[in-house]
Amino acid sequence: SNTLTTVDVPQGTMADGSLYDMEASGFFQIASRLSSSELVSMVKIVSDHGVDQSSFPSRDQVSDWIKDHEVGLRQLADSMLALSAEESQRLEPIELDLATLGLHFTVTQQHQLRTICRRWNALGLAGSPLAKVSAYPTASDALKSLRQQVDGEIIDWTQNE
């Protein structure tokens, strides 16, 4: 297992000993523009760089290699799917059912409430800010209080160390 570097022009020997790949170059360029880099991955099973065609592995050998690493490949795929689902949820537009909130929000206030909801989720705060809205007499009061809550949240950058 080595680092895989994606290039769009032929390379000689990689100085750092990593493998290189040209086949995925176009995919990588487009995918990197459409998604965060954490969600763009390639797995190279067979490399033909510097290998005589007579030494190419057979289909059966490649199948065996994949089977031998099936658990690791499945773990990688599952972790990528989980990360993708998290990112999708983070980016998903927040739908507000304003009728259930019991307050009148102007269009500007609706945008502000969506922003607060995104920040709330990004900070990992418990519950939903929408559940707290009905406790306030006006939309303006609700926004002010919720904004103060998210603004006052202290992030502990060392909590996972």
PDB file of C-alpha atoms in Angstrom:
ATOM      1  CA  SER A   1       0.000   0.000   0.000  1.00  0.00           C
ATOM      2  CA  ASN A   2       1.433   3.355  -1.094  1.00  0.00           C
ATOM      3  CA  THR A   3       0.356   6.913  -1.676  1.00  0.00           C
ATOM      4  CA  LEU A   4      -1.350   7.338  -5.037  1.00  0.00           C
ATOM      5  CA  THR A   5      -0.622  10.549  -6.922  1.00  0.00           C
ATOM      6  CA  THR A   6      -2.914  11.438  -9.816  1.00  0.00           C
ATOM      7  CA  VAL A   7      -1.207  13.158 -12.750  1.00  0.00           C
ATOM      8  CA  ASP A   8      -2.321  14.240 -16.201  1.00  0.00           C
ATOM      9  CA  VAL A   9       0.995  13.756 -18.025  1.00  0.00           C
ATOM     10  CA  PRO A  10       3.339  10.749 -17.996  1.00  0.00           C
ATOM     11  CA  GLN A  11       5.859  10.730 -15.155  1.00  0.00           C
ATOM     12  CA  GLY A  12       9.141   8.964 -14.625  1.00  0.00           C
ATOM     13  CA  THR A  13       9.831   7.342 -11.307  1.00  0.00           C
ATOM     14  CA  MET A  14       8.124   9.164  -8.453  1.00  0.00           C
ATOM     15  CA  ALA A  15      10.774  10.712  -6.234  1.00  0.00           C
ATOM     16  CA  ASP A  16       9.010   9.828  -2.991  1.00  0.00           C
ATOM     17  CA  GLY A  17       8.255   6.227  -3.956  1.00  0.00           C
ATOM     18  CA  SER A  18       4.519   6.790  -4.332  1.00  0.00           C
ATOM     19  CA  LEU A  19       2.496   5.260  -7.132  1.00  0.00           C
ATOM     20  CA  TYR A  20       0.994   7.388  -9.838  1.00  0.00           C
ATOM     21  CA  ASP A  21      -2.136   7.182 -11.888  1.00  0.00           C
ATOM     22  CA  MET A  22      -3.166   8.885 -15.107  1.00  0.00           C
ATOM     23  CA  GLU A  23      -6.438   7.063 -15.782  1.00  0.00           C
ATOM     24  CA  ALA A  24      -8.287   8.837 -12.977  1.00  0.00           C
ATOM     25  CA  SER A  25      -6.851  12.267 -13.774  1.00  0.00           C
ATOM     26  CA  GLY A  26      -9.966  13.624 -15.513  1.00  0.00           C
ATOM     27  CA  PHE A  27     -12.253  12.192 -12.846  1.00  0.00           C
ATOM     28  CA  PHE A  28     -10.121  13.681 -10.071  1.00  0.00           C
ATOM     29  CA  GLN A  29     -10.038  17.147 -11.654  1.00  0.00           C
ATOM     30  CA  ILE A  30     -13.823  17.297 -12.044  1.00  0.00           C
ATOM     31  CA  ALA A  31     -14.675  15.618  -8.728  1.00  0.00           C
ATOM     32  CA  SER A  32     -12.346  17.979  -6.848  1.00  0.00           C
ATOM     33  CA  ARG A  33     -14.299  20.927  -8.204  1.00  0.00           C
ATOM     34  CA  LEU A  34     -17.668  19.440  -7.275  1.00  0.00           C
ATOM     35  CA  SER A  35     -16.908  18.077  -3.822  1.00  0.00           C
ATOM     36  CA  SER A  36     -14.618  18.532  -0.849  1.00  0.00           C
ATOM     37  CA  SER A  37     -11.282  16.764  -1.163  1.00  0.00           C
ATOM     38  CA  GLU A  38     -12.166  14.403   1.702  1.00  0.00           C
ATOM     39  CA  LEU A  39     -14.859  12.885  -0.502  1.00  0.00           C
ATOM     40  CA  VAL A  40     -12.670  12.285  -3.559  1.00  0.00           C
ATOM     41  CA  SER A  41     -10.726   9.026  -3.483  1.00  0.00           C
ATOM     42  CA  MET A  42      -9.314   6.508  -5.873  1.00  0.00           C
ATOM     43  CA  VAL A  43      -8.040   3.018  -5.221  1.00  0.00           C
ATOM     44  CA  LYS A  44      -5.590   1.618  -7.741  1.00  0.00           C
ATOM     45  CA  ILE A  45      -5.543  -2.170  -7.763  1.00  0.00           C
ATOM     46  CA  VAL A  46      -3.087  -2.721 -10.611  1.00  0.00           C
ATOM     47  CA  SER A  47      -0.310  -0.501 -11.910  1.00  0.00           C
ATOM     48  CA  ASP A  48       1.193  -0.941 -15.346  1.00  0.00           C
ATOM     49  CA  HIS A  49       3.906   1.678 -14.831  1.00  0.00           C
ATOM     50  CA  GLY A  50       7.302   0.222 -15.628  1.00  0.00           C
ATOM     51  CA  VAL A  51       5.925  -3.297 -15.996  1.00  0.00           C
ATOM     52  CA  ASP A  52       6.530  -5.467 -19.036  1.00  0.00           C
ATOM     53  CA  GLN A  53       3.226  -6.587 -20.583  1.00  0.00           C
ATOM     54  CA  SER A  54       4.231 -10.202 -20.119  1.00  0.00           C
ATOM     55  CA  SER A  55       4.291  -9.527 -16.356  1.00  0.00           C
ATOM     56  CA  PHE A  56       0.758  -8.125 -16.218  1.00  0.00           C
ATOM     57  CA  PRO A  57      -1.400  -9.995 -13.734  1.00  0.00           C
ATOM     58  CA  SER A  58      -4.203 -12.209 -14.974  1.00  0.00           C
ATOM     59  CA  ARG A  59      -7.857 -11.474 -14.295  1.00  0.00           C
ATOM     60  CA  ASP A  60      -7.861 -14.249 -11.712  1.00  0.00           C
ATOM     61  CA  GLN A  61      -4.879 -12.704  -9.909  1.00  0.00           C
ATOM     62  CA  VAL A  62      -6.584  -9.312  -9.797  1.00  0.00           C
ATOM     63  CA  SER A  63      -9.796 -10.921  -8.525  1.00  0.00           C
ATOM     64  CA  ASP A  64      -7.803 -12.696  -5.817  1.00  0.00           C
ATOM     65  CA  TRP A  65      -6.092  -9.436  -4.795  1.00  0.00           C
ATOM     66  CA  ILE A  66      -9.461  -7.740  -4.459  1.00  0.00           C
ATOM     67  CA  LYS A  67     -10.873 -10.673  -2.464  1.00  0.00           C
ATOM     68  CA  ASP A  68      -7.787 -10.657  -0.209  1.00  0.00           C
ATOM     69  CA  HIS A  69      -8.387  -6.979   0.587  1.00  0.00           C
ATOM     70  CA  GLU A  70     -12.174  -7.076   0.540  1.00  0.00           C
ATOM     71  CA  VAL A  71     -12.536  -6.197   4.234  1.00  0.00           C
ATOM     72  CA  GLY A  72     -10.262  -3.159   3.960  1.00  0.00           C
ATOM     73  CA  LEU A  73     -11.894  -1.997   0.738  1.00  0.00           C
ATOM     74  CA  ARG A  74     -15.358  -2.393   2.292  1.00  0.00           C
ATOM     75  CA  GLN A  75     -14.254  -0.415   5.372  1.00  0.00           C
ATOM     76  CA  LEU A  76     -12.917   2.345   3.133  1.00  0.00           C
ATOM     77  CA  ALA A  77     -16.127   2.429   1.096  1.00  0.00           C
ATOM     78  CA  ASP A  78     -18.303   2.435   4.226  1.00  0.00           C
ATOM     79  CA  SER A  79     -16.324   5.268   5.806  1.00  0.00           C
ATOM     80  CA  MET A  80     -16.581   7.286   2.597  1.00  0.00           C
ATOM     81  CA  LEU A  81     -20.346   6.674   2.463  1.00  0.00           C
ATOM     82  CA  ALA A  82     -20.724   7.787   6.082  1.00  0.00           C
ATOM     83  CA  LEU A  83     -18.662  10.915   5.451  1.00  0.00           C
ATOM     84  CA  SER A  84     -20.679  11.653   2.325  1.00  0.00           C
ATOM     85  CA  ALA A  85     -23.946  11.281   4.256  1.00  0.00           C
ATOM     86  CA  GLU A  86     -22.689  13.684   6.944  1.00  0.00           C
ATOM     87  CA  GLU A  87     -21.661  16.220   4.320  1.00  0.00           C
ATOM     88  CA  SER A  88     -24.989  15.861   2.535  1.00  0.00           C
ATOM     89  CA  GLN A  89     -26.871  16.491   5.765  1.00  0.00           C
ATOM     90  CA  ARG A  90     -24.683  19.509   6.535  1.00  0.00           C
ATOM     91  CA  LEU A  91     -25.267  21.045   3.115  1.00  0.00           C
ATOM     92  CA  GLU A  92     -28.926  20.088   2.800  1.00  0.00           C
ATOM     93  CA  PRO A  93     -31.187  23.130   2.735  1.00  0.00           C
ATOM     94  CA  ILE A  94     -33.015  23.531   5.998  1.00  0.00           C
ATOM     95  CA  GLU A  95     -36.730  23.328   5.389  1.00  0.00           C
ATOM     96  CA  LEU A  96     -38.725  25.426   7.773  1.00  0.00           C
ATOM     97  CA  ASP A  97     -42.341  24.634   8.455  1.00  0.00           C
ATOM     98  CA  LEU A  98     -43.155  28.154   9.578  1.00  0.00           C
ATOM     99  CA  ALA A  99     -46.795  27.334  10.260  1.00  0.00           C
ATOM    100  CA  THR A 100     -45.772  25.073  13.141  1.00  0.00           C
ATOM    101  CA  LEU A 101     -43.486  27.675  14.705  1.00  0.00           C
ATOM    102  CA  GLY A 102     -46.331  29.984  15.688  1.00  0.00           C
ATOM    103  CA  LEU A 103     -44.487  33.212  14.835  1.00  0.00           C
ATOM    104  CA  HIS A 104     -44.364  35.377  11.723  1.00  0.00           C
ATOM    105  CA  PHE A 105     -40.923  35.466  10.098  1.00  0.00           C
ATOM    106  CA  THR A 106     -40.132  37.891   7.292  1.00  0.00           C
ATOM    107  CA  VAL A 107     -38.157  36.485   4.362  1.00  0.00           C
ATOM    108  CA  THR A 108     -34.989  38.031   5.796  1.00  0.00           C
ATOM    109  CA  GLN A 109     -35.724  36.493   9.187  1.00  0.00           C
ATOM    110  CA  GLN A 110     -36.306  33.101   7.550  1.00  0.00           C
ATOM    111  CA  HIS A 111     -32.808  33.300   6.029  1.00  0.00           C
ATOM    112  CA  GLN A 112     -31.393  34.304   9.412  1.00  0.00           C
ATOM    113  CA  LEU A 113     -33.146  31.357  11.066  1.00  0.00           C
ATOM    114  CA  ARG A 114     -31.741  28.931   8.472  1.00  0.00           C
ATOM    115  CA  THR A 115     -28.251  30.316   9.126  1.00  0.00           C
ATOM    116  CA  ILE A 116     -28.708  29.839  12.866  1.00  0.00           C
ATOM    117  CA  CYS A 117     -29.882  26.247  12.246  1.00  0.00           C
ATOM    118  CA  ARG A 118     -26.784  25.516  10.136  1.00  0.00           C
ATOM    119  CA  ARG A 119     -24.477  26.990  12.772  1.00  0.00           C
ATOM    120  CA  TRP A 120     -26.322  25.068  15.503  1.00  0.00           C
ATOM    121  CA  ASN A 121     -25.769  21.804  13.630  1.00  0.00           C
ATOM    122  CA  ALA A 122     -22.143  22.630  12.812  1.00  0.00           C
ATOM    123  CA  LEU A 123     -21.457  23.269  16.504  1.00  0.00           C
ATOM    124  CA  GLY A 124     -23.071  19.946  17.393  1.00  0.00           C
ATOM    125  CA  LEU A 125     -25.510  21.495  19.848  1.00  0.00           C
ATOM    126  CA  ALA A 126     -28.171  19.198  21.245  1.00  0.00           C
ATOM    127  CA  GLY A 127     -31.748  19.384  20.055  1.00  0.00           C
ATOM    128  CA  SER A 128     -33.070  21.787  17.476  1.00  0.00           C
ATOM    129  CA  PRO A 129     -33.219  25.564  17.681  1.00  0.00           C
ATOM    130  CA  LEU A 130     -36.654  25.337  16.058  1.00  0.00           C
ATOM    131  CA  ALA A 131     -38.008  23.636  19.182  1.00  0.00           C
ATOM    132  CA  LYS A 132     -37.152  26.768  21.180  1.00  0.00           C
ATOM    133  CA  VAL A 133     -38.760  29.324  18.854  1.00  0.00           C
ATOM    134  CA  SER A 134     -42.282  29.085  20.256  1.00  0.00           C
ATOM    135  CA  ALA A 135     -41.038  30.201  23.686  1.00  0.00           C
ATOM    136  CA  TYR A 136     -40.541  33.763  22.392  1.00  0.00           C
ATOM    137  CA  PRO A 137     -43.196  36.424  21.794  1.00  0.00           C
ATOM    138  CA  THR A 138     -41.778  37.568  18.435  1.00  0.00           C
ATOM    139  CA  ALA A 139     -39.598  36.205  15.657  1.00  0.00           C
ATOM    140  CA  SER A 140     -37.120  38.998  16.341  1.00  0.00           C
ATOM    141  CA  ASP A 141     -36.808  37.954  19.998  1.00  0.00           C
ATOM    142  CA  ALA A 142     -36.351  34.310  19.011  1.00  0.00           C
ATOM    143  CA  LEU A 143     -33.618  35.154  16.493  1.00  0.00           C
ATOM    144  CA  LYS A 144     -31.809  37.401  18.965  1.00  0.00           C
ATOM    145  CA  SER A 145     -31.780  34.736  21.681  1.00  0.00           C
ATOM    146  CA  LEU A 146     -30.819  31.869  19.360  1.00  0.00           C
ATOM    147  CA  ARG A 147     -28.061  33.977  17.789  1.00  0.00           C
ATOM    148  CA  GLN A 148     -26.701  34.754  21.273  1.00  0.00           C
ATOM    149  CA  GLN A 149     -26.689  31.034  22.055  1.00  0.00           C
ATOM    150  CA  VAL A 150     -24.660  30.050  18.997  1.00  0.00           C
ATOM    151  CA  ASP A 151     -22.401  33.113  19.247  1.00  0.00           C
ATOM    152  CA  GLY A 152     -21.680  32.302  22.884  1.00  0.00           C
ATOM    153  CA  GLU A 153     -20.799  28.681  22.239  1.00  0.00           C
ATOM    154  CA  ILE A 154     -17.147  27.994  23.023  1.00  0.00           C
ATOM    155  CA  ILE A 155     -15.456  25.481  20.763  1.00  0.00           C
ATOM    156  CA  ASP A 156     -13.004  23.147  22.472  1.00  0.00           C
ATOM    157  CA  TRP A 157     -10.567  22.284  19.692  1.00  0.00           C
ATOM    158  CA  THR A 158      -8.758  19.813  21.964  1.00  0.00           C
ATOM    159  CA  GLN A 159     -11.753  17.640  22.891  1.00  0.00           C
ATOM    160  CA  ASN A 160     -10.753  14.776  20.563  1.00  0.00           C
ATOM    161  CA  GLU A 161      -7.074  14.701  21.459  1.00  0.00           C
TER     162      GLU A 161
END
